[in-house]
PDB file of C-alpha atoms in Angstrom:
ATOM      1  CA  MET Z   1      59.160  62.318  36.874  1.00  0.00           C
ATOM      2  CA  ASN Z   2      57.046  64.000  35.252  1.00  0.00           C
ATOM      3  CA  THR Z   3      55.655  67.314  37.168  1.00  0.00           C
ATOM      4  CA  VAL Z   4      52.186  68.390  36.797  1.00  0.00           C
ATOM      5  CA  THR Z   5      50.889  71.963  36.923  1.00  0.00           C
ATOM      6  CA  VAL Z   6      47.287  71.529  38.728  1.00  0.00           C
ATOM      7  CA  ILE Z   7      44.959  74.558  38.469  1.00  0.00           C
ATOM      8  CA  VAL Z   8      42.654  74.648  41.439  1.00  0.00           C
ATOM      9  CA  ILE Z   9      38.988  74.752  39.910  1.00  0.00           C
ATOM     10  CA  LYS Z  10      37.370  77.266  42.450  1.00  0.00           C
ATOM     11  CA  ASN Z  11      34.559  78.615  40.571  1.00  0.00           C
ATOM     12  CA  ASP Z  12      33.159  79.159  36.841  1.00  0.00           C
ATOM     13  CA  GLU Z  13      36.092  81.406  35.299  1.00  0.00           C
ATOM     14  CA  ASP Z  14      38.624  78.550  36.337  1.00  0.00           C
ATOM     15  CA  LEU Z  15      36.184  76.187  34.781  1.00  0.00           C
ATOM     16  CA  SER Z  16      36.565  77.927  31.907  1.00  0.00           C
ATOM     17  CA  ILE Z  17      40.413  77.993  31.986  1.00  0.00           C
ATOM     18  CA  ALA Z  18      40.810  74.706  32.479  1.00  0.00           C
ATOM     19  CA  LEU Z  19      38.389  73.750  30.328  1.00  0.00           C
ATOM     20  CA  GLU Z  20      40.506  75.850  27.760  1.00  0.00           C
ATOM     21  CA  ARG Z  21      43.249  73.851  28.285  1.00  0.00           C
ATOM     22  CA  VAL Z  22      41.685  70.815  27.817  1.00  0.00           C
ATOM     23  CA  ALA Z  23      41.384  71.387  24.090  1.00  0.00           C
ATOM     24  CA  ALA Z  24      45.220  72.420  24.069  1.00  0.00           C
ATOM     25  CA  LEU Z  25      46.355  69.014  25.476  1.00  0.00           C
ATOM     26  CA  TRP Z  26      43.823  67.231  23.367  1.00  0.00           C
ATOM     27  CA  GLY Z  27      44.975  64.130  22.310  1.00  0.00           C
ATOM     28  CA  SER Z  28      48.849  64.479  24.416  1.00  0.00           C
ATOM     29  CA  SER Z  29      49.594  61.487  24.211  1.00  0.00           C
ATOM     30  CA  ALA Z  30      50.030  59.423  27.957  1.00  0.00           C
ATOM     31  CA  GLY Z  31      52.946  59.076  30.104  1.00  0.00           C
ATOM     32  CA  THR Z  32      53.942  62.248  29.172  1.00  0.00           C
ATOM     33  CA  PRO Z  33      53.586  65.642  30.941  1.00  0.00           C
ATOM     34  CA  GLU Z  34      51.426  66.880  28.690  1.00  0.00           C
ATOM     35  CA  GLY Z  35      49.270  63.775  29.116  1.00  0.00           C
ATOM     36  CA  ASP Z  36      49.596  62.825  32.517  1.00  0.00           C
ATOM     37  CA  GLU Z  37      48.114  66.855  32.758  1.00  0.00           C
ATOM     38  CA  LEU Z  38      45.208  66.224  30.689  1.00  0.00           C
ATOM     39  CA  ASP Z  39      43.796  63.866  33.255  1.00  0.00           C
ATOM     40  CA  THR Z  40      44.670  65.623  35.727  1.00  0.00           C
ATOM     41  CA  LEU Z  41      42.418  67.853  34.962  1.00  0.00           C
ATOM     42  CA  ALA Z  42      39.615  65.844  33.900  1.00  0.00           C
ATOM     43  CA  VAL Z  43      39.608  64.299  36.966  1.00  0.00           C
ATOM     44  CA  LEU Z  44      39.420  67.871  38.963  1.00  0.00           C
ATOM     45  CA  ILE Z  45      37.026  69.398  35.601  1.00  0.00           C
ATOM     46  CA  GLU Z  46      34.311  65.908  36.784  1.00  0.00           C
ATOM     47  CA  ALA Z  47      34.565  66.944  40.432  1.00  0.00           C
ATOM     48  CA  TYR Z  48      33.983  70.149  40.246  1.00  0.00           C
ATOM     49  CA  GLU Z  49      31.197  69.762  37.989  1.00  0.00           C
ATOM     50  CA  SER Z  50      29.885  66.595  40.215  1.00  0.00           C
ATOM     51  CA  LYS Z  51      29.908  69.087  42.775  1.00  0.00           C
ATOM     52  CA  HIS Z  52      28.394  72.033  40.861  1.00  0.00           C
ATOM     53  CA  HIS Z  53      26.748  71.550  38.298  1.00  0.00           C
ATOM     54  CA  PRO Z  54      25.362  68.064  38.603  1.00  0.00           C
ATOM     55  CA  VAL Z  55      23.125  67.026  36.221  1.00  0.00           C
ATOM     56  CA  PRO Z  56      20.417  65.160  37.390  1.00  0.00           C
ATOM     57  CA  LEU Z  57      19.294  61.640  36.366  1.00  0.00           C
ATOM     58  CA  PRO Z  58      16.430  60.790  33.814  1.00  0.00           C
ATOM     59  CA  THR Z  59      13.069  59.043  35.145  1.00  0.00           C
ATOM     60  CA  PRO Z  60      12.248  56.028  35.220  1.00  0.00           C
ATOM     61  CA  GLN Z  61      10.200  56.105  31.920  1.00  0.00           C
ATOM     62  CA  ALA Z  62      13.067  58.151  30.201  1.00  0.00           C
ATOM     63  CA  ALA Z  63      15.832  55.879  30.745  1.00  0.00           C
ATOM     64  CA  ILE Z  64      13.640  53.281  29.245  1.00  0.00           C
ATOM     65  CA  ARG Z  65      11.232  55.750  26.322  1.00  0.00           C
ATOM     66  CA  PHE Z  66      15.624  56.289  25.778  1.00  0.00           C
ATOM     67  CA  GLU Z  67      16.643  52.038  25.249  1.00  0.00           C
ATOM     68  CA  MET Z  68      13.438  51.279  22.894  1.00  0.00           C
ATOM     69  CA  GLU Z  69      14.555  54.574  21.151  1.00  0.00           C
ATOM     70  CA  ARG Z  70      18.452  52.638  20.831  1.00  0.00           C
ATOM     71  CA  ARG Z  71      17.493  49.326  20.574  1.00  0.00           C
ATOM     72  CA  ASN Z  72      14.056  49.994  18.260  1.00  0.00           C
ATOM     73  CA  LEU Z  73      11.604  48.126  20.830  1.00  0.00           C
ATOM     74  CA  ARG Z  74       8.283  48.275  20.940  1.00  0.00           C
ATOM     75  CA  ASN Z  75       5.815  47.941  24.756  1.00  0.00           C
ATOM     76  CA  LYS Z  76       5.212  44.275  23.527  1.00  0.00           C
ATOM     77  CA  ASP Z  77       9.059  43.947  23.820  1.00  0.00           C
ATOM     78  CA  LEU Z  78       9.026  45.060  27.872  1.00  0.00           C
ATOM     79  CA  GLU Z  79       5.947  42.786  28.456  1.00  0.00           C
ATOM     80  CA  PRO Z  80       8.898  40.285  29.579  1.00  0.00           C
ATOM     81  CA  TYR Z  81      10.233  42.973  31.826  1.00  0.00           C
ATOM     82  CA  ILE Z  82       7.109  44.622  33.242  1.00  0.00           C
ATOM     83  CA  GLY Z  83       4.259  42.514  32.769  1.00  0.00           C
ATOM     84  CA  ALA Z  84       1.038  42.359  30.840  1.00  0.00           C
ATOM     85  CA  PRO Z  85       0.477  45.029  28.163  1.00  0.00           C
ATOM     86  CA  SER Z  86      -1.392  47.078  30.069  1.00  0.00           C
ATOM     87  CA  ARG Z  87       1.633  47.218  33.317  1.00  0.00           C
ATOM     88  CA  VAL Z  88       3.753  48.384  30.404  1.00  0.00           C
ATOM     89  CA  SER Z  89       1.357  50.884  29.744  1.00  0.00           C
ATOM     90  CA  GLU Z  90       0.897  52.322  32.620  1.00  0.00           C
ATOM     91  CA  VAL Z  91       4.743  52.046  33.824  1.00  0.00           C
ATOM     92  CA  LEU Z  92       5.607  54.160  30.915  1.00  0.00           C
ATOM     93  CA  SER Z  93       2.750  56.514  31.367  1.00  0.00           C
ATOM     94  CA  GLY Z  94       4.100  57.006  34.907  1.00  0.00           C
ATOM     95  CA  LYS Z  95       0.412  55.625  36.383  1.00  0.00           C
ATOM     96  CA  LYS Z  96       2.513  52.933  38.044  1.00  0.00           C
ATOM     97  CA  ARG Z  97       5.550  52.612  39.527  1.00  0.00           C
ATOM     98  CA  LEU Z  98       8.230  50.110  38.715  1.00  0.00           C
ATOM     99  CA  THR Z  99       8.730  47.103  41.694  1.00  0.00           C
ATOM    100  CA  LYS Z 100      11.460  46.157  42.924  1.00  0.00           C
ATOM    101  CA  VAL Z 101      11.327  42.629  40.438  1.00  0.00           C
ATOM    102  CA  MET Z 102      10.733  45.234  37.555  1.00  0.00           C
ATOM    103  CA  ILE Z 103      14.223  47.457  38.364  1.00  0.00           C
ATOM    104  CA  MET Z 104      15.768  44.392  38.193  1.00  0.00           C
ATOM    105  CA  ARG Z 105      14.418  42.527  35.696  1.00  0.00           C
ATOM    106  CA  LEU Z 106      14.894  45.754  33.048  1.00  0.00           C
ATOM    107  CA  HIS Z 107      17.826  45.966  34.707  1.00  0.00           C
ATOM    108  CA  ARG Z 108      19.532  42.346  33.523  1.00  0.00           C
ATOM    109  CA  GLY Z 109      18.000  42.084  30.884  1.00  0.00           C
ATOM    110  CA  LEU Z 110      18.461  45.917  28.563  1.00  0.00           C
ATOM    111  CA  ASN Z 111      21.355  47.234  31.427  1.00  0.00           C
ATOM    112  CA  ILE Z 112      19.511  50.314  32.494  1.00  0.00           C
ATOM    113  CA  PRO Z 113      21.729  51.784  34.720  1.00  0.00           C
ATOM    114  CA  LEU Z 114      19.549  50.776  38.278  1.00  0.00           C
ATOM    115  CA  GLU Z 115      19.967  54.563  39.031  1.00  0.00           C
ATOM    116  CA  SER Z 116      17.777  55.564  36.871  1.00  0.00           C
ATOM    117  CA  LEU Z 117      15.918  52.929  37.347  1.00  0.00           C
ATOM    118  CA  MET Z 118      15.345  54.343  40.681  1.00  0.00           C
ATOM    119  CA  SER Z 119      15.278  57.620  40.529  1.00  0.00           C
ATOM    120  CA  GLY Z 120      11.767  59.444  41.363  1.00  0.00           C
ATOM    121  CA  GLU Z 121      10.223  62.423  39.159  1.00  0.00           C
ATOM    122  CA  GLU Z 122      12.247  64.906  39.457  1.00  0.00           C
ATOM    123  CA  GLY Z 123      15.346  61.988  38.908  1.00  0.00           C
ATOM    124  CA  THR Z 124      16.328  61.859  42.389  1.00  0.00           C
ATOM    125  CA  PRO Z 125      16.188  58.961  44.334  1.00  0.00           C
ATOM    126  CA  ARG Z 126      12.774  57.531  45.846  1.00  0.00           C
ATOM    127  CA  ARG Z 127      11.487  54.547  47.693  1.00  0.00           C
ATOM    128  CA  LEU Z 128      11.012  51.472  45.815  1.00  0.00           C
ATOM    129  CA  ALA Z 129       7.596  49.714  45.530  1.00  0.00           C
ATOM    130  CA  SER Z 130       6.922  46.736  46.720  1.00  0.00           C
TER     131      SER Z 130
END
């Protein structure tokens, strides 16, 4: 049985130490003590960062625009998911909120994460429009 040294990450200084250790262990083979330590550190770092340095979700408009850029889509390409050209423009400008139907179409059709499509203006969860 492999023994793994666990670093307790209580503050940003501990985080820096853990990240330095990850850099030293990077590329270690799975199943080795070093690989196990790397896996453990990855879990601990992710848990600390999610609690102390959370990354806010993008706004729905930012998530849609990101996917448009990634796929080289135009506003017209969003019509099957959002509706008429005027509605696409209103949604992308933030004048209209996405409805539940639009969210599901965008999620299923373009694989945009639901969490991003359902976030509020500052990337916080919001109530859905009907």
